[in-house]
Structure formats: C-alpha cells, structure tokens
PDB file of C-alpha atoms in Angstrom:
ATOM      1  CA  MET A   1      -0.074   0.051   0.109  1.00  0.00           C
ATOM      2  CA  THR A   2       1.446   3.465  -0.911  1.00  0.00           C
ATOM      3  CA  ASN A   3       1.164   6.159   1.565  1.00  0.00           C
ATOM      4  CA  THR A   4      -1.354   8.065  -0.703  1.00  0.00           C
ATOM      5  CA  GLU A   5      -3.583   4.793  -0.367  1.00  0.00           C
ATOM      6  CA  ARG A   6      -2.857   4.856   3.591  1.00  0.00           C
ATOM      7  CA  VAL A   7      -3.901   8.502   3.931  1.00  0.00           C
ATOM      8  CA  ILE A   8      -7.153   7.651   1.706  1.00  0.00           C
ATOM      9  CA  ALA A   9      -7.839   4.806   3.994  1.00  0.00           C
ATOM     10  CA  ALA A  10      -7.472   7.028   6.901  1.00  0.00           C
ATOM     11  CA  TRP A  11     -10.131   9.369   5.469  1.00  0.00           C
ATOM     12  CA  LYS A  12     -12.229   6.368   5.146  1.00  0.00           C
ATOM     13  CA  ALA A  13     -11.663   5.547   8.734  1.00  0.00           C
ATOM     14  CA  PHE A  14     -12.248   9.178   9.787  1.00  0.00           C
ATOM     15  CA  ALA A  15     -15.838   8.989   7.956  1.00  0.00           C
ATOM     16  CA  SER A  16     -16.678   5.951  10.075  1.00  0.00           C
ATOM     17  CA  ARG A  17     -16.702   7.973  13.166  1.00  0.00           C
ATOM     18  CA  ASP A  18     -15.151   5.036  15.149  1.00  0.00           C
ATOM     19  CA  PRO A  19     -12.586   6.349  17.549  1.00  0.00           C
ATOM     20  CA  ALA A  20     -10.592   2.870  17.581  1.00  0.00           C
ATOM     21  CA  GLN A  21     -10.689   2.513  13.833  1.00  0.00           C
ATOM     22  CA  ILE A  22      -9.401   5.978  13.484  1.00  0.00           C
ATOM     23  CA  ALA A  23      -6.745   5.700  16.285  1.00  0.00           C
ATOM     24  CA  ALA A  24      -5.562   2.591  14.359  1.00  0.00           C
ATOM     25  CA  CYS A  25      -4.215   4.972  11.703  1.00  0.00           C
ATOM     26  CA  PHE A  26      -1.878   6.667  13.655  1.00  0.00           C
ATOM     27  CA  ALA A  27       1.603   6.083  15.404  1.00  0.00           C
ATOM     28  CA  GLU A  28       1.779   6.064  19.196  1.00  0.00           C
ATOM     29  CA  ASP A  29       3.555   9.250  19.226  1.00  0.00           C
ATOM     30  CA  ALA A  30       1.311  10.914  16.479  1.00  0.00           C
ATOM     31  CA  GLU A  31       0.363  14.596  16.650  1.00  0.00           C
ATOM     32  CA  TRP A  32      -2.500  16.558  15.045  1.00  0.00           C
ATOM     33  CA  ILE A  33      -1.433  20.377  14.895  1.00  0.00           C
ATOM     34  CA  ALA A  34      -4.140  22.835  13.942  1.00  0.00           C
ATOM     35  CA  PRO A  35      -3.940  26.603  13.980  1.00  0.00           C
ATOM     36  CA  LYS A  36      -4.113  28.157  17.456  1.00  0.00           C
ATOM     37  CA  GLY A  37      -7.476  29.600  18.336  1.00  0.00           C
ATOM     38  CA  ASN A  38      -9.394  27.932  15.328  1.00  0.00           C
ATOM     39  CA  ALA A  39     -13.219  28.180  16.022  1.00  0.00           C
ATOM     40  CA  THR A  40     -13.619  24.253  15.971  1.00  0.00           C
ATOM     41  CA  ALA A  41     -11.180  23.989  19.038  1.00  0.00           C
ATOM     42  CA  LEU A  42     -12.513  27.191  20.603  1.00  0.00           C
ATOM     43  CA  ALA A  43     -16.345  26.048  20.205  1.00  0.00           C
ATOM     44  CA  LEU A  44     -15.534  22.603  21.635  1.00  0.00           C
ATOM     45  CA  GLU A  45     -13.157  23.921  24.263  1.00  0.00           C
ATOM     46  CA  LEU A  46     -10.478  21.570  23.158  1.00  0.00           C
ATOM     47  CA  THR A  47      -6.870  21.905  22.221  1.00  0.00           C
ATOM     48  CA  ASP A  48      -5.467  22.770  18.841  1.00  0.00           C
ATOM     49  CA  HIS A  49      -2.585  20.382  19.301  1.00  0.00           C
ATOM     50  CA  MET A  50      -3.638  16.618  19.750  1.00  0.00           C
ATOM     51  CA  LYS A  51      -1.169  14.075  20.983  1.00  0.00           C
ATOM     52  CA  GLY A  52      -1.569  10.178  20.478  1.00  0.00           C
ATOM     53  CA  PRO A  53      -3.878   8.037  18.784  1.00  0.00           C
ATOM     54  CA  GLN A  54      -6.484   7.953  21.327  1.00  0.00           C
ATOM     55  CA  GLN A  55      -6.865  11.627  21.782  1.00  0.00           C
ATOM     56  CA  ILE A  56      -6.949  11.939  17.804  1.00  0.00           C
ATOM     57  CA  GLY A  57      -9.423   9.212  17.328  1.00  0.00           C
ATOM     58  CA  GLN A  58     -11.675  10.704  20.154  1.00  0.00           C
ATOM     59  CA  PHE A  59     -11.662  14.088  18.562  1.00  0.00           C
ATOM     60  CA  ILE A  60     -12.491  12.852  15.137  1.00  0.00           C
ATOM     61  CA  GLY A  61     -14.776  10.086  16.175  1.00  0.00           C
ATOM     62  CA  THR A  62     -16.828  11.691  18.907  1.00  0.00           C
ATOM     63  CA  GLU A  63     -15.901  15.367  19.703  1.00  0.00           C
ATOM     64  CA  LEU A  64     -16.683  16.859  16.156  1.00  0.00           C
ATOM     65  CA  ARG A  65     -20.086  15.326  16.289  1.00  0.00           C
ATOM     66  CA  ARG A  66     -20.916  17.973  19.016  1.00  0.00           C
ATOM     67  CA  LEU A  67     -20.229  20.650  16.493  1.00  0.00           C
ATOM     68  CA  PHE A  68     -20.746  19.191  13.101  1.00  0.00           C
ATOM     69  CA  GLY A  69     -23.771  17.152  11.994  1.00  0.00           C
ATOM     70  CA  GLU A  70     -23.684  15.958   8.417  1.00  0.00           C
ATOM     71  CA  ILE A  71     -20.206  16.164   7.063  1.00  0.00           C
ATOM     72  CA  LYS A  72     -19.299  16.152   3.294  1.00  0.00           C
ATOM     73  CA  ILE A  73     -15.626  16.197   2.187  1.00  0.00           C
ATOM     74  CA  ASP A  74     -14.866  17.332  -1.442  1.00  0.00           C
ATOM     75  CA  PHE A  75     -11.282  16.515  -2.408  1.00  0.00           C
ATOM     76  CA  LYS A  76      -9.520  18.989  -4.400  1.00  0.00           C
ATOM     77  CA  GLY A  77      -6.331  17.348  -4.706  1.00  0.00           C
ATOM     78  CA  ILE A  78      -3.794  14.620  -3.087  1.00  0.00           C
ATOM     79  CA  HIS A  79      -0.207  15.018  -3.689  1.00  0.00           C
ATOM     80  CA  ALA A  80       2.370  12.764  -2.305  1.00  0.00           C
ATOM     81  CA  ALA A  81       6.378  12.703  -2.173  1.00  0.00           C
ATOM     82  CA  GLY A  82       7.996  10.227   0.003  1.00  0.00           C
ATOM     83  CA  ASP A  83       6.601  10.013   3.380  1.00  0.00           C
ATOM     84  CA  ILE A  84       4.648  13.207   2.994  1.00  0.00           C
ATOM     85  CA  VAL A  85       1.146  13.409   1.661  1.00  0.00           C
ATOM     86  CA  ILE A  86      -0.914  16.681   1.033  1.00  0.00           C
ATOM     87  CA  VAL A  87      -4.616  16.523   0.879  1.00  0.00           C
ATOM     88  CA  GLU A  88      -6.577  19.760  -0.338  1.00  0.00           C
ATOM     89  CA  GLU A  89     -10.316  19.500   0.478  1.00  0.00           C
ATOM     90  CA  ARG A  90     -13.297  21.514   1.088  1.00  0.00           C
ATOM     91  CA  MET A  91     -15.552  20.488   4.061  1.00  0.00           C
ATOM     92  CA  THR A  92     -19.081  21.293   4.099  1.00  0.00           C
ATOM     93  CA  ALA A  93     -21.332  20.684   7.044  1.00  0.00           C
ATOM     94  CA  VAL A  94     -24.374  21.397   9.058  1.00  0.00           C
ATOM     95  CA  LEU A  95     -23.549  22.885  12.535  1.00  0.00           C
ATOM     96  CA  ALA A  96     -25.347  21.563  15.636  1.00  0.00           C
ATOM     97  CA  ASP A  97     -27.577  24.641  15.608  1.00  0.00           C
ATOM     98  CA  GLY A  98     -28.772  23.734  11.866  1.00  0.00           C
ATOM     99  CA  ARG A  99     -26.584  26.568  10.241  1.00  0.00           C
ATOM    100  CA  PRO A 100     -24.442  25.576   7.306  1.00  0.00           C
ATOM    101  CA  TYR A 101     -20.588  25.548   7.357  1.00  0.00           C
ATOM    102  CA  GLU A 102     -18.037  25.322   4.664  1.00  0.00           C
ATOM    103  CA  ASN A 103     -14.364  25.862   4.574  1.00  0.00           C
ATOM    104  CA  ASP A 104     -11.361  24.967   2.656  1.00  0.00           C
ATOM    105  CA  TYR A 105      -8.531  22.909   4.293  1.00  0.00           C
ATOM    106  CA  CYS A 106      -5.174  21.671   3.581  1.00  0.00           C
ATOM    107  CA  PHE A 107      -3.626  18.767   5.651  1.00  0.00           C
ATOM    108  CA  ILE A 108      -0.024  17.755   5.476  1.00  0.00           C
ATOM    109  CA  PHE A 109       0.412  14.157   6.605  1.00  0.00           C
ATOM    110  CA  GLU A 110       3.820  12.759   7.583  1.00  0.00           C
ATOM    111  CA  LEU A 111       3.904   8.929   7.695  1.00  0.00           C
ATOM    112  CA  GLN A 112       6.290   6.491   9.134  1.00  0.00           C
ATOM    113  CA  ASP A 113       6.419   2.789   8.894  1.00  0.00           C
ATOM    114  CA  GLY A 114       2.911   2.842   7.455  1.00  0.00           C
ATOM    115  CA  LEU A 115       1.146   4.917  10.238  1.00  0.00           C
ATOM    116  CA  ILE A 116       0.417   8.664  10.347  1.00  0.00           C
ATOM    117  CA  ARG A 117       2.967  10.297  12.613  1.00  0.00           C
ATOM    118  CA  ARG A 118       1.973  13.976  12.386  1.00  0.00           C
ATOM    119  CA  VAL A 119      -0.742  16.123  10.649  1.00  0.00           C
ATOM    120  CA  ARG A 120      -0.559  19.862  10.278  1.00  0.00           C
ATOM    121  CA  GLU A 121      -3.832  21.239   9.403  1.00  0.00           C
ATOM    122  CA  TYR A 122      -4.356  24.754   7.632  1.00  0.00           C
ATOM    123  CA  MET A 123      -7.521  26.461   7.029  1.00  0.00           C
ATOM    124  CA  ASP A 124      -9.048  30.059   6.524  1.00  0.00           C
ATOM    125  CA  THR A 125      -9.396  30.620  10.390  1.00  0.00           C
ATOM    126  CA  ALA A 126     -11.171  34.105   9.976  1.00  0.00           C
ATOM    127  CA  LYS A 127     -13.907  32.281   7.739  1.00  0.00           C
ATOM    128  CA  GLY A 128     -14.146  29.313  10.225  1.00  0.00           C
ATOM    129  CA  HIS A 129     -14.833  32.023  13.141  1.00  0.00           C
ATOM    130  CA  ARG A 130     -17.505  33.708  10.981  1.00  0.00           C
ATOM    131  CA  MET A 131     -19.278  30.322   9.945  1.00  0.00           C
ATOM    132  CA  ILE A 132     -19.336  29.028  13.654  1.00  0.00           C
ATOM    133  CA  PHE A 133     -19.611  32.158  15.751  1.00  0.00           C
ATOM    134  CA  GLY A 134     -21.280  34.489  13.303  1.00  0.00           C
ATOM    135  CA  GLY A 135     -20.343  38.154  12.407  1.00  0.00           C
TER     136      GLY A 135
END
C-alpha cells in the first residue's frame, strides 16, 4: 500500500466516526497540529494540538459530532512525495444549531512505517470563526 493509499484509507476511517478505527491509523507518538485559536477548538473547548492516537481518534470520532452534524468532504487534490501526503479539500457540514458550514482545508500528513505520525492542518481561520460564531 502506498502512502497515498494509506491516507485515503485514513479518511475512510475518519468517516466511520469510530474512535478505535481512527486511532489505528496513527503511530503511538502521533500529533495533530491545527492553527492556534481555530474556531472548532474554541467552540468545543479543546486543544489545537492533539497527541496520541486515542486523543486524535476521540476528537475525530466523537467530539466533532458535538459541533458538526452531516459532514461532506470534497477532495480537491492529493499530492505525495516520499513520506509526505498533502490533501486539499473543502468541508461542508451542518452545525449543531442547523446553520451551514463550509471551509477549505489543507492537511499535511507525515507517515512513518505505514502509520500517520503527524498532521499539520491549515484552513481559513477567519472564515471558520464567521461560520461557527457568526459576524
């Protein structure tokens, strides 16, 4: 399996919303680093820097449901070089209060020995704040 295929398989695990299935995609020392002060972390009162497969699996599988109901991912591009896979996507969702959400994201996955070791997440943080908190 290529690293691109591993990342695509991880996205399928994310869609399952099963924390154990999601955690299995990550190395024991995995990190997920999002921009400080991003709207999702603020709204859920959670960290923007998750560490370990259990915390990451719990966040994607359980915590995101508190904010986002239906989630749709539209992949714009997947680019790979060695152990790095970059995913460009647009996420649309329905917020818990029924309002729509949409934002563009870029994820940089770093893999090691077939597992995800680090994810760096980028998005339009100002738009995220407007979509989640209004204004």
